[in-house]
Short mmCIF file of C-alpha atoms in Angstrom, two decimals:
data_model
loop_
_atom_site.label_atom_id
_atom_site.label_comp_id
_atom_site.label_asym_id
_atom_site.label_seq_id
_atom_site.Cartn_x
_atom_site.Cartn_y
_atom_site.Cartn_z
CA MET Z 1 93.41 -115.02 45.79
CA ARG Z 2 92.82 -117.20 42.74
CA ARG Z 3 95.54 -117.90 40.24
CA ALA Z 4 95.30 -116.89 36.61
CA VAL Z 5 94.16 -119.48 34.11
CA THR Z 6 97.03 -121.22 32.37
CA SER Z 7 96.15 -122.82 29.07
CA GLY Z 8 97.60 -124.24 25.91
CA THR Z 9 95.20 -122.00 23.98
CA PRO Z 10 95.39 -118.21 24.46
CA LEU Z 11 92.04 -116.73 25.35
CA PRO Z 12 90.68 -114.64 22.47
CA ALA Z 13 89.61 -111.05 22.64
CA PRO Z 14 86.36 -110.30 24.50
CA ASP Z 15 82.99 -110.05 22.81
CA ASP Z 16 82.95 -108.50 19.37
CA PRO Z 17 79.41 -107.20 18.85
CA THR Z 18 79.74 -107.61 15.06
CA PRO Z 19 81.56 -110.86 14.31
CA THR Z 20 83.30 -110.81 10.95
CA PRO Z 21 81.70 -113.25 8.51
CA PRO Z 22 84.12 -115.62 6.79
CA PRO Z 23 84.95 -115.08 3.14
CA ASP Z 24 83.49 -117.57 0.71
CA LEU Z 25 86.75 -119.42 0.22
CA THR Z 26 86.70 -122.27 -2.25
CA ASP Z 27 89.89 -123.55 -0.71
CA THR Z 28 90.07 -127.11 -1.93
CA ALA Z 29 93.79 -127.81 -1.80
CA PRO Z 30 94.50 -131.19 -0.26
CA PRO Z 31 95.85 -131.07 3.28
CA GLU Z 32 99.39 -131.91 2.27
CA THR Z 33 99.54 -128.70 0.21
CA ALA Z 34 97.54 -126.43 2.49
CA PRO Z 35 98.89 -122.86 2.59
CA PRO Z 36 100.59 -121.58 5.73
CA GLU Z 37 98.47 -119.75 8.26
CA THR Z 38 98.06 -116.17 7.14
CA ALA Z 39 95.49 -113.45 7.59
CA PRO Z 40 92.36 -114.30 5.60
CA PRO Z 41 91.98 -112.40 2.33
CA GLU Z 42 89.35 -109.71 2.14
CA THR Z 43 86.75 -111.29 -0.08
CA ALA Z 44 83.00 -111.22 -0.18
CA PRO Z 45 80.98 -113.03 2.53
CA PRO Z 46 79.65 -116.52 1.80
CA ASP Z 47 76.26 -115.54 0.44
CA THR Z 48 77.68 -113.25 -2.26
CA ALA Z 49 81.06 -114.63 -3.36
CA PRO Z 50 81.31 -116.78 -6.51
CA HIS Z 51 81.08 -120.49 -5.95
CA PRO Z 52 80.50 -123.62 -8.01
CA ASP Z 53 76.89 -124.28 -8.89
CA PRO Z 54 75.34 -127.10 -6.88
CA PRO Z 55 74.66 -130.33 -8.74
CA THR Z 56 71.48 -130.47 -10.80
CA GLY Z 57 69.82 -133.15 -12.85
CA PRO Z 58 69.49 -136.85 -12.12
CA ASP Z 59 71.50 -138.43 -9.35
CA PRO Z 60 74.42 -140.16 -11.11
CA ALA Z 61 74.10 -143.20 -8.84
CA VAL Z 62 70.47 -143.97 -9.69
CA GLY Z 63 68.07 -144.01 -12.60
CA PRO Z 64 69.69 -144.15 -16.06
CA TYR Z 65 73.17 -143.99 -14.54
CA ALA Z 66 72.91 -147.20 -12.59
CA GLY Z 67 71.24 -150.54 -12.88
CA PRO Z 68 71.07 -153.84 -11.05
CA ARG Z 69 74.50 -154.82 -12.30
CA VAL Z 70 76.23 -151.72 -11.04
CA ASP Z 71 77.98 -152.31 -7.75
CA ALA Z 72 76.37 -150.25 -4.99
CA ALA Z 73 79.73 -149.13 -3.63
CA VAL Z 74 80.79 -147.79 -7.04
CA ALA Z 75 77.49 -145.98 -7.41
CA GLN Z 76 78.03 -144.41 -4.00
CA GLN Z 77 81.53 -143.28 -4.96
CA VAL Z 78 80.04 -141.50 -7.98
CA ARG Z 79 77.50 -139.77 -5.76
CA HIS Z 80 80.17 -138.70 -3.24
CA ALA Z 81 82.35 -137.28 -6.03
CA ARG Z 82 79.45 -135.26 -7.40
CA TYR Z 83 78.10 -133.80 -4.20
CA ALA Z 84 81.26 -133.57 -2.10
CA PRO Z 85 84.47 -133.22 -4.16
CA TRP Z 86 86.14 -132.41 -0.85
CA PRO Z 87 87.12 -134.89 0.40
CA TYR Z 88 86.12 -137.58 -2.09
CA THR Z 89 88.12 -136.45 -5.14
CA ARG Z 90 90.54 -133.97 -3.54
CA LEU Z 91 91.90 -135.83 -0.55
CA ASP Z 92 94.69 -138.29 -1.21
CA VAL Z 93 94.58 -140.45 1.92
CA ALA Z 94 97.84 -142.25 1.03
CA ALA Z 95 99.64 -138.91 0.63
CA ALA Z 96 98.20 -137.70 3.95
CA ARG Z 97 99.51 -140.85 5.62
CA ALA Z 98 102.93 -140.32 4.02
CA ALA Z 99 102.90 -136.74 5.34
CA GLY Z 100 102.49 -138.05 8.89
CA HIS Z 101 98.73 -138.12 9.49
CA ARG Z 102 98.20 -141.32 11.41
CA PRO Z 103 94.72 -142.87 11.69
CA HIS Z 104 92.96 -142.80 15.05
CA PRO Z 105 91.02 -145.90 16.10
CA ILE Z 106 87.26 -145.97 16.45
CA ARG Z 107 86.20 -145.53 20.07
CA GLN Z 108 82.44 -145.01 19.82
CA PHE Z 109 80.17 -147.48 18.05
CA VAL Z 110 76.58 -146.48 17.32
CA LEU Z 111 74.41 -149.58 16.90
CA LYS Z 112 71.24 -148.84 14.94
CA THR Z 113 69.26 -151.60 16.61
CA ARG Z 114 66.02 -150.28 15.09
CA SER Z 115 65.54 -148.40 11.82
CA ARG Z 116 61.93 -147.34 12.48
CA CYS Z 117 60.50 -144.93 15.03
CA ASN Z 118 57.17 -144.58 16.83
CA LEU Z 119 57.32 -140.80 16.34
CA ALA Z 120 57.31 -138.75 13.14
CA CYS Z 121 59.12 -135.56 14.20
CA THR Z 122 58.90 -133.11 11.34
CA TYR Z 123 62.57 -132.10 11.48
CA CYS Z 124 64.22 -135.51 12.01
CA TYR Z 125 67.47 -135.87 10.07
CA VAL Z 126 66.96 -139.63 9.67
CA TYR Z 127 63.52 -139.50 8.07
CA GLU Z 128 62.90 -135.93 6.90
CA MET Z 129 66.20 -134.70 5.45
CA ALA Z 130 68.28 -135.45 2.38
CA ASP Z 131 69.08 -139.12 3.03
CA GLN Z 132 66.22 -141.60 2.83
CA GLY Z 133 68.34 -144.73 3.18
CA TRP Z 134 66.29 -145.89 6.18
CA ARG Z 135 63.66 -147.12 3.73
CA ASP Z 136 66.00 -149.90 2.56
CA GLN Z 137 67.04 -150.99 6.04
CA PRO Z 138 65.51 -153.99 7.85
CA PRO Z 139 63.37 -152.84 10.78
CA ALA Z 140 65.59 -154.47 13.40
CA MET Z 141 69.16 -155.72 13.77
CA THR Z 142 69.22 -159.53 13.74
CA PRO Z 143 71.07 -161.67 16.30
CA ALA Z 144 73.53 -162.68 13.55
CA THR Z 145 74.32 -159.02 12.79
CA ILE Z 146 74.71 -158.28 16.50
CA ALA Z 147 77.16 -161.16 16.85
CA ARG Z 148 79.18 -159.99 13.84
CA ALA Z 149 79.25 -156.42 15.17
CA ALA Z 150 80.48 -157.65 18.54
CA GLN Z 151 83.25 -159.65 16.84
CA ARG Z 152 84.40 -156.67 14.76
CA ILE Z 153 84.36 -154.29 17.74
CA ALA Z 154 86.35 -156.72 19.87
CA GLU Z 155 88.82 -157.22 17.02
CA HIS Z 156 89.34 -153.45 16.78
CA ALA Z 157 89.68 -152.98 20.54
CA ALA Z 158 92.32 -155.71 20.71
CA ALA Z 159 94.27 -154.42 17.70
CA HIS Z 160 94.57 -150.94 19.22
CA ASP Z 161 94.74 -151.79 22.94
CA LEU Z 162 91.78 -149.50 23.58
CA PRO Z 163 91.22 -148.72 27.27
CA ARG Z 164 87.51 -148.15 26.61
CA VAL Z 165 84.91 -148.41 23.88
CA ASP Z 166 81.57 -146.63 24.09
CA LEU Z 167 78.40 -148.19 22.68
CA VAL Z 168 75.32 -146.16 21.76
CA LEU Z 169 72.05 -148.00 21.08
CA HIS Z 170 70.24 -145.85 18.55
CA GLY Z 171 67.59 -145.82 15.87
CA GLY Z 172 64.99 -145.07 14.86
CA GLU Z 173 63.71 -145.76 18.32
CA PRO Z 174 65.77 -148.46 20.07
CA LEU Z 175 63.17 -148.96 22.81
CA LEU Z 176 60.82 -150.56 20.29
CA SER Z 177 62.62 -153.74 21.36
CA ALA Z 178 61.09 -155.76 24.19
CA PRO Z 179 62.71 -155.22 27.61
CA ALA Z 180 64.30 -158.69 27.54
CA GLN Z 181 66.00 -157.88 24.21
CA LEU Z 182 67.31 -154.41 25.01
CA ALA Z 183 70.61 -155.51 26.51
CA ALA Z 184 71.39 -158.22 23.94
CA PRO Z 185 73.70 -156.05 21.76
CA VAL Z 186 75.61 -154.75 24.77
CA ASP Z 187 75.94 -158.21 26.32
CA ALA Z 188 77.27 -159.56 23.03
CA VAL Z 189 79.89 -156.82 22.71
CA ARG Z 190 80.99 -157.14 26.33
CA THR Z 191 81.39 -160.90 25.97
CA ALA Z 192 83.39 -160.58 22.74
CA VAL Z 193 85.59 -157.79 24.10
CA ALA Z 194 86.24 -159.68 27.34
CA GLY Z 195 87.61 -162.55 25.28
CA ALA Z 196 89.71 -160.55 22.82
CA ALA Z 197 90.70 -157.47 24.82
CA PRO Z 198 90.08 -158.11 28.54
CA ALA Z 199 91.63 -154.78 29.58
CA THR Z 200 89.07 -152.83 27.52
CA ARG Z 201 86.10 -151.40 29.40
CA VAL Z 202 82.76 -151.19 27.60
CA THR Z 203 80.31 -148.40 28.42
CA ALA Z 204 76.80 -148.24 26.99
CA THR Z 205 74.08 -145.64 26.48
CA VAL Z 206 70.72 -145.80 24.77
CA GLN Z 207 69.41 -142.66 23.04
CA THR Z 208 65.62 -142.55 23.02
CA ASN Z 209 62.71 -140.18 22.52
CA GLY Z 210 61.52 -141.26 25.99
CA THR Z 211 57.96 -142.16 25.06
CA LEU Z 212 58.49 -145.90 25.60
CA LEU Z 213 60.33 -145.70 28.91
CA THR Z 214 58.63 -147.97 31.45
CA ARG Z 215 59.61 -149.44 34.79
CA GLY Z 216 60.33 -152.75 33.07
CA ARG Z 217 62.60 -151.21 30.45
CA LEU Z 218 64.42 -149.06 33.01
CA THR Z 219 64.97 -152.09 35.23
CA ALA Z 220 66.39 -154.08 32.31
CA LEU Z 221 68.65 -151.22 31.22
CA ALA Z 222 69.89 -150.57 34.76
CA ALA Z 223 70.65 -154.26 35.28
CA ALA Z 224 72.77 -154.22 32.12
CA GLY Z 225 74.57 -151.01 33.07
CA ILE Z 226 73.10 -149.08 30.13
CA ARG Z 227 72.55 -145.39 30.77
CA VAL Z 228 69.67 -143.51 29.16
CA GLY Z 229 69.78 -140.28 27.17
CA VAL Z 230 66.52 -138.65 26.07
CA SER Z 231 65.90 -136.30 23.15
CA LEU Z 232 63.37 -133.55 23.85
CA ASP Z 233 62.63 -130.09 22.46
CA GLY Z 234 61.92 -128.51 25.84
CA GLY Z 235 60.10 -129.29 29.03
CA LEU Z 236 56.67 -127.93 28.07
CA PRO Z 237 54.07 -129.24 25.60
CA ALA Z 238 54.37 -126.04 23.57
CA HIS Z 239 58.05 -126.77 22.93
CA ASN Z 240 57.32 -130.17 21.42
CA THR Z 241 54.59 -129.51 18.87
CA ARG Z 242 56.74 -131.04 16.10
CA ARG Z 243 57.28 -134.26 18.08
CA VAL Z 244 54.21 -136.18 17.04
CA ASP Z 245 53.41 -139.80 16.26
CA HIS Z 246 52.46 -141.12 12.83
CA ALA Z 247 48.83 -140.15 13.40
CA GLY Z 248 49.82 -136.58 14.27
CA ARG Z 249 49.21 -137.01 17.99
CA PRO Z 250 51.61 -135.20 20.36
CA GLY Z 251 54.26 -137.32 22.01
CA PHE Z 252 55.17 -135.00 24.86
CA ALA Z 253 52.92 -136.49 27.54
CA SER Z 254 54.47 -139.93 27.08
CA ALA Z 255 58.00 -138.51 26.96
CA ALA Z 256 57.40 -136.46 30.12
CA ARG Z 257 56.08 -139.53 31.92
CA GLY Z 258 59.16 -141.48 30.85
CA LEU Z 259 61.49 -138.72 32.02
CA ARG Z 260 59.85 -138.57 35.42
CA LEU Z 261 60.44 -142.32 35.75
CA LEU Z 262 64.03 -141.93 34.62
CA ALA Z 263 64.68 -139.16 37.16
CA ARG Z 264 63.99 -141.74 39.88
CA HIS Z 265 66.96 -143.76 38.57
CA PRO Z 266 69.79 -141.20 38.65
CA GLN Z 267 72.43 -143.90 38.19
CA SER Z 268 70.89 -144.64 34.77
CA TYR Z 269 70.23 -141.03 33.71
CA ALA Z 270 72.73 -139.79 31.11
CA GLY Z 271 70.93 -136.54 30.30
CA VAL Z 272 68.73 -134.73 27.80
CA LEU Z 273 69.50 -133.56 24.27
CA CYS Z 274 67.66 -130.50 22.96
CA VAL Z 275 67.94 -128.88 19.53
CA VAL Z 276 67.96 -125.07 19.67
CA ASP Z 277 64.66 -123.64 18.42
CA LEU Z 278 64.66 -119.89 17.82
CA ASP Z 279 60.89 -119.83 18.11
CA GLN Z 280 61.11 -120.80 21.79
CA ASP Z 281 62.24 -118.58 24.63
CA PRO Z 282 65.73 -119.78 25.66
CA ILE Z 283 65.32 -119.25 29.40
CA GLU Z 284 61.89 -120.83 29.48
CA THR Z 285 63.25 -123.81 27.53
CA TYR Z 286 66.22 -124.22 29.87
CA GLU Z 287 64.19 -123.85 33.04
CA SER Z 288 61.55 -126.26 31.78
CA LEU Z 289 64.17 -128.94 31.10
CA LEU Z 290 65.50 -128.55 34.64
CA ALA Z 291 62.12 -129.73 35.91
CA PHE Z 292 63.16 -133.24 34.79
CA ASP Z 293 66.36 -133.11 36.89
CA PRO Z 294 68.76 -133.95 34.04
CA PRO Z 295 72.40 -134.45 35.10
CA SER Z 296 73.42 -133.02 31.73
CA VAL Z 297 71.78 -130.99 28.97
CA GLY Z 298 73.07 -131.10 25.41
CA LEU Z 299 72.08 -128.02 23.42
CA LEU Z 300 72.48 -128.83 19.73
CA LEU Z 301 72.52 -126.47 16.77
CA PRO Z 302 70.05 -127.59 14.09
CA LEU Z 303 71.57 -129.74 11.38
CA ALA Z 304 71.92 -127.29 8.50
CA ASN Z 305 74.50 -126.24 5.91
CA TRP Z 306 75.24 -123.68 3.19
CA SER Z 307 72.87 -125.38 0.74
CA SER Z 308 70.14 -125.73 3.35
CA PRO Z 309 70.67 -122.89 5.86
CA PRO Z 310 69.17 -122.99 9.35
CA PRO Z 311 66.00 -121.04 10.19
CA GLY Z 312 66.72 -117.39 10.89
CA HIS Z 313 70.09 -117.44 9.12
CA HIS Z 314 71.06 -113.98 7.83
CA PRO Z 315 74.52 -112.51 7.14
CA GLY Z 316 75.68 -110.27 9.96
CA ARG Z 317 73.26 -111.70 12.53
CA THR Z 318 73.91 -114.22 15.29
CA PRO Z 319 70.49 -115.49 16.42
CA TYR Z 320 71.81 -118.86 17.65
CA ALA Z 321 74.55 -117.23 19.71
CA ASP Z 322 71.96 -114.85 21.16
CA TRP Z 323 69.76 -117.80 22.17
CA LEU Z 324 72.61 -119.82 23.65
CA LEU Z 325 74.15 -116.88 25.49
CA ALA Z 326 70.86 -116.16 27.24
CA VAL Z 327 71.04 -119.70 28.63
CA PHE Z 328 74.74 -119.40 29.36
CA GLU Z 329 74.27 -116.28 31.47
CA ARG Z 330 71.54 -117.97 33.51
CA TRP Z 331 73.61 -121.15 33.94
CA TRP Z 332 76.93 -119.39 34.61
CA HIS Z 333 75.60 -117.03 37.26
CA ASP Z 334 73.31 -119.51 38.99
CA GLY Z 335 74.21 -119.85 42.65
CA VAL Z 336 74.00 -123.66 42.42
CA ARG Z 337 75.04 -125.82 39.51
CA ARG Z 338 71.72 -127.42 38.65
CA THR Z 339 72.96 -129.35 35.63
CA ARG Z 340 75.90 -129.62 33.29
CA ILE Z 341 75.56 -128.05 29.84
CA ARG Z 342 77.78 -129.93 27.47
CA LEU Z 343 78.33 -127.20 24.88
CA PHE Z 344 79.44 -124.61 27.43
CA GLU Z 345 81.67 -126.99 29.36
CA GLU Z 346 83.36 -128.16 26.18
CA ILE Z 347 84.09 -124.59 25.08
CA ILE Z 348 85.54 -123.86 28.53
CA ALA Z 349 87.64 -127.03 28.43
CA LEU Z 350 89.01 -126.17 24.98
CA LEU Z 351 89.80 -122.62 26.09
CA LEU Z 352 91.79 -124.11 28.97
CA GLY Z 353 93.63 -126.55 26.72
CA LEU Z 354 91.88 -129.58 28.19
CA PRO Z 355 90.93 -132.65 26.12
CA THR Z 356 87.37 -133.24 24.94
CA THR Z 357 85.72 -136.09 23.11
CA THR Z 358 83.30 -134.03 21.03
CA GLU Z 359 83.23 -133.88 17.23
CA THR Z 360 81.16 -130.69 17.21
CA LEU Z 361 83.98 -128.41 18.41
CA GLY Z 362 87.75 -128.47 18.57
CA LEU Z 363 90.20 -130.51 16.54
CA THR Z 364 89.79 -133.92 18.19
CA PRO Z 365 89.85 -136.59 15.45
CA ALA Z 366 86.51 -138.21 14.65
CA ALA Z 367 86.29 -141.64 16.24
CA THR Z 368 82.69 -142.78 15.69
CA ALA Z 369 81.34 -145.53 13.46
CA VAL Z 370 77.69 -146.36 12.84
CA ILE Z 371 76.43 -149.90 12.25
CA GLU Z 372 73.08 -149.99 10.48
CA THR Z 373 70.48 -152.71 11.03
CA ASP Z 374 71.65 -154.56 7.90
CA GLY Z 375 75.26 -154.61 9.10
CA SER Z 376 76.52 -151.84 6.83
CA ILE Z 377 79.20 -149.58 8.30
CA GLU Z 378 78.58 -145.86 8.01
CA GLN Z 379 79.99 -142.57 9.22
CA ALA Z 380 78.23 -140.41 11.81
CA ASP Z 381 74.62 -140.22 10.71
CA SER Z 382 74.41 -136.46 11.23
CA LEU Z 383 75.85 -136.45 7.69
CA LYS Z 384 72.45 -137.63 6.47
CA SER Z 385 71.43 -133.97 6.58
CA ALA Z 386 73.76 -133.18 3.65
CA TYR Z 387 72.81 -135.42 0.72
CA GLU Z 388 71.55 -138.90 -0.08
CA GLY Z 389 74.16 -141.42 0.99
CA ALA Z 390 76.46 -138.86 2.61
CA ALA Z 391 77.17 -141.19 5.54
CA ALA Z 392 77.64 -144.30 3.39
CA THR Z 393 81.02 -145.97 3.03
CA GLY Z 394 80.22 -149.03 0.91
CA MET Z 395 81.53 -151.18 3.76
CA ALA Z 396 79.82 -153.90 5.78
CA LEU Z 397 80.62 -156.05 8.79
CA ASP Z 398 80.88 -159.22 6.69
CA THR Z 399 83.47 -157.79 4.31
CA HIS Z 400 85.32 -155.00 6.11
CA SER Z 401 87.07 -154.32 9.40
CA PHE Z 402 86.98 -151.03 11.26
CA ASP Z 403 90.65 -150.57 10.41
CA GLN Z 404 89.62 -150.40 6.75
CA LEU Z 405 87.09 -147.71 7.66
CA LEU Z 406 89.96 -145.55 8.96
CA ASP Z 407 91.26 -145.07 5.41
CA HIS Z 408 87.87 -144.13 3.95
CA PRO Z 409 88.21 -140.52 2.66
CA GLY Z 410 85.12 -139.37 4.53
CA LEU Z 411 86.43 -140.51 7.91
CA ALA Z 412 90.09 -139.72 7.18
CA ALA Z 413 89.15 -136.11 6.40
CA ARG Z 414 87.55 -135.80 9.84
CA GLN Z 415 90.77 -136.94 11.49
CA LEU Z 416 93.09 -134.38 9.83
CA GLY Z 417 92.54 -131.53 12.28
CA ARG Z 418 93.55 -128.14 10.90
CA ASP Z 419 94.59 -129.59 7.56
CA ALA Z 420 90.98 -130.46 6.73
CA LEU Z 421 89.77 -126.88 7.22
CA ALA Z 422 89.22 -123.96 4.89
CA GLY Z 423 91.99 -121.35 4.77
CA TRP Z 424 89.83 -118.88 6.70
CA CYS Z 425 89.44 -121.36 9.53
CA ARG Z 426 93.14 -122.22 9.66
CA ALA Z 427 94.00 -118.53 10.01
CA CYS Z 428 91.37 -117.83 12.70
CA GLU Z 429 92.50 -117.33 16.30
CA LEU Z 430 89.55 -119.42 17.49
CA VAL Z 431 90.41 -122.52 15.45
CA ASP Z 432 91.59 -124.62 18.41
CA VAL Z 433 88.24 -124.09 20.12
CA CYS Z 434 85.85 -123.95 17.17
CA GLY Z 435 87.66 -126.52 15.04
CA GLY Z 436 85.81 -125.24 11.98
CA GLY Z 437 82.48 -126.15 13.56
CA HIS Z 438 80.50 -129.39 13.28
CA TYR Z 439 81.48 -131.20 10.06
CA PRO Z 440 77.94 -131.43 8.55
CA HIS Z 441 77.51 -127.67 9.07
CA ARG Z 442 80.39 -127.00 6.63
CA TYR Z 443 78.72 -128.64 3.64
CA ARG Z 444 77.81 -127.00 0.34
CA ALA Z 445 76.46 -129.07 -2.55
CA GLY Z 446 79.02 -129.44 -5.32
CA GLU Z 447 81.89 -128.37 -3.04
CA GLY Z 448 81.73 -130.66 -0.04
CA PHE Z 449 82.86 -130.15 3.52
CA ARG Z 450 85.74 -127.67 3.34
CA ARG Z 451 83.99 -124.44 4.23
CA PRO Z 452 83.58 -122.58 7.50
CA SER Z 453 80.54 -123.65 9.47
CA VAL Z 454 77.25 -122.11 8.41
CA TYR Z 455 77.14 -121.04 12.09
CA CYS Z 456 80.57 -119.36 11.93
CA ALA Z 457 79.43 -115.93 13.14
CA ASP Z 458 77.36 -117.50 15.94
CA LEU Z 459 80.30 -119.62 17.08
CA GLN Z 460 82.65 -116.61 17.07
CA ARG Z 461 80.33 -114.63 19.30
CA LEU Z 462 79.57 -117.56 21.61
CA ILE Z 463 83.22 -118.50 22.14
CA ARG Z 464 84.39 -114.92 22.70
CA HIS Z 465 81.66 -114.26 25.22
CA ILE Z 466 82.44 -117.44 27.18
CA ALA Z 467 86.17 -116.68 27.01
CA ALA Z 468 85.53 -113.25 28.52
CA ALA Z 469 83.49 -114.85 31.33
CA VAL Z 470 86.30 -117.31 32.05
CA GLN Z 471 88.86 -114.52 32.11
CA ARG Z 472 86.80 -112.49 34.56
CA ALA Z 473 86.34 -115.53 36.79
CA ALA Z 474 90.10 -116.14 36.81
CA GLN Z 475 91.12 -112.58 37.67
CA PRO Z 476 92.32 -111.86 41.21
CA PRO Z 477 89.55 -110.03 43.08
CA GLY Z 478 90.03 -106.30 43.41
CA PRO Z 479 90.07 -104.42 46.73
CA ALA Z 480 86.72 -104.68 48.42
CA ALA Z 481 85.22 -104.63 51.85
CA GLY Z 482 85.94 -107.87 53.59
CA ALA Z 483 88.74 -108.84 51.17
CA PRO Z 484 91.22 -111.32 52.68
CA PRO Z 485 94.51 -109.91 53.90
CA ALA Z 486 97.68 -110.29 51.86
CA GLY Z 487 99.16 -113.76 52.20
CA ALA Z 488 95.82 -115.41 52.91
CA THR Z 489 95.12 -118.72 51.25
CA ASP Z 490 93.09 -118.88 48.06
CA THR Z 491 89.46 -117.99 48.57
CA PRO Z 492 86.71 -120.31 47.31
CA ALA Z 493 85.53 -119.75 43.77
CA ALA Z 494 82.65 -117.35 43.39
CA GLU Z 495 79.21 -118.86 43.10
CA GLY Z 496 78.51 -120.14 39.63
CA THR Z 497 82.18 -120.36 38.60
CA GLU Z 498 83.01 -123.87 39.72
CA ALA Z 499 83.09 -125.07 36.11
CA VAL Z 500 86.21 -122.98 35.42
CA ALA Z 501 88.35 -123.70 38.45
CA PRO Z 502 91.86 -122.49 37.56
CA VAL Z 503 94.04 -125.28 36.32
CA THR Z 504 97.28 -125.88 34.54
CA ALA Z 505 96.84 -128.68 32.04
CA PRO Z 506 98.81 -130.10 29.13
CA ALA Z 507 97.32 -129.11 25.81
CA GLU Z 508 97.98 -132.57 24.42
CA ALA Z 509 96.38 -134.68 27.16
CA PRO Z 510 94.98 -137.89 25.66
CA ALA Z 511 91.37 -137.41 24.64
CA ALA Z 512 90.80 -141.14 24.87
CA GLU Z 513 90.89 -140.98 28.65
CA ALA Z 514 88.21 -138.29 28.98
CA PRO Z 515 85.30 -139.65 31.02
CA ALA Z 516 82.09 -140.59 29.25
CA GLU Z 517 79.93 -138.33 31.38
CA HIS Z 518 77.71 -136.86 28.68
CA PRO Z 519 75.06 -138.44 26.50
CA PRO Z 520 76.23 -138.89 22.91
CA ALA Z 521 75.76 -135.96 20.55
CA VAL Z 522 73.33 -137.83 18.38
CA ALA Z 523 69.66 -136.97 18.44
CA SER Z 524 66.90 -139.54 18.51
#
């Protein structure tokens, strides 16, 4: 007989067929004055409640508002204040520190080794969304910038006694580099860290579109201990019609060839990332990805927000939960675990009170920094979907340390946990699991990032459904033919339930020690 699940987070009520939409709270009080957790007020849903008008007119950081003499960092501060008052004008970082919010060190460093890509995917957040900063970036990171990045990372690891730092080679398309050059950034960081913080382990992953994977590149990456994550829209040509090169030619055949090569190197295979597309059948998409034998599949919600809603977004409907739950049911009830699905496993872990390292769910403090090809230090580049310069900090490797980044309002806000959330989110019973949703999904122009996720209703339904499945899996089996006699030892878990083996775990286990088993949640 299996024991009941014991968790630091009570399991919520089972599926609610009509998730309640969040009110359109314009809760902008700084975290140190956030109201106590109470039931959310009954106000109109987001699409109908009053809210500040989004900014209009010229960007205050360009054109007549700025010239060659205006410092770029000051111009960026003006832009942040206009488009995202929360957190840039309403978060007092010094007051938050005085109230007890300690900064958390950076643990993942995304190195933008290339700023250009061989594909021209029509939905790419780097090239096709609000931020067009890539145009001003050098095409490749220079050896001098790599050396400076390695020095800064080693300095940070030593200052905070980090047991591990995770590197992600990103772009653009990082595999535009020659095979002999691919490992140079990782080698430089490992050498610098070994000298400054010898107890710190360095892991490395490259996130690629897969079209340039060759035997030579895979051999070079494997020799350097760099695992490979591939971004794909599904395992069939029909799923990838928007992944084309600059001449409009489909990229799927090359990506599929690269994935088949990668599958022959399981020690190097980190997994596949796939953005949810409502136009594609969820089961067909999932099954088609399994044909490439991925050890892990990351299902990502499209980068969208209240000012730029996702396709199919309508109040009272949950199309993304419907899509994901179709996959969940197939995955959960499969007789053999054919792959790991990051989103589902993270929800299960959070329901059980276990630590996770994701920024897309839960309340784990953000711990990622991005280094652009010119050496500028930015926040997670998923923010590029919000507005021009949303990821910018005004900092650079030559002038700033990563400790200074920790006090930047944009990053500090993403380390405040509950205190960074809208009142509706703080009062919600799912907050420890949902965490308010992915930070970019909370954005509304002229307000900033203190709203419930634009996917709030989808997340409610998804989490409740998975919680109900976990509860059923943890229940002692009822009387049935062939049931073990009283006093018998625990029976094996039912097929398909190995991911939720009953455990008792501390709710505050250190997230820093969670294994880096998944590809990073950044799309190529």
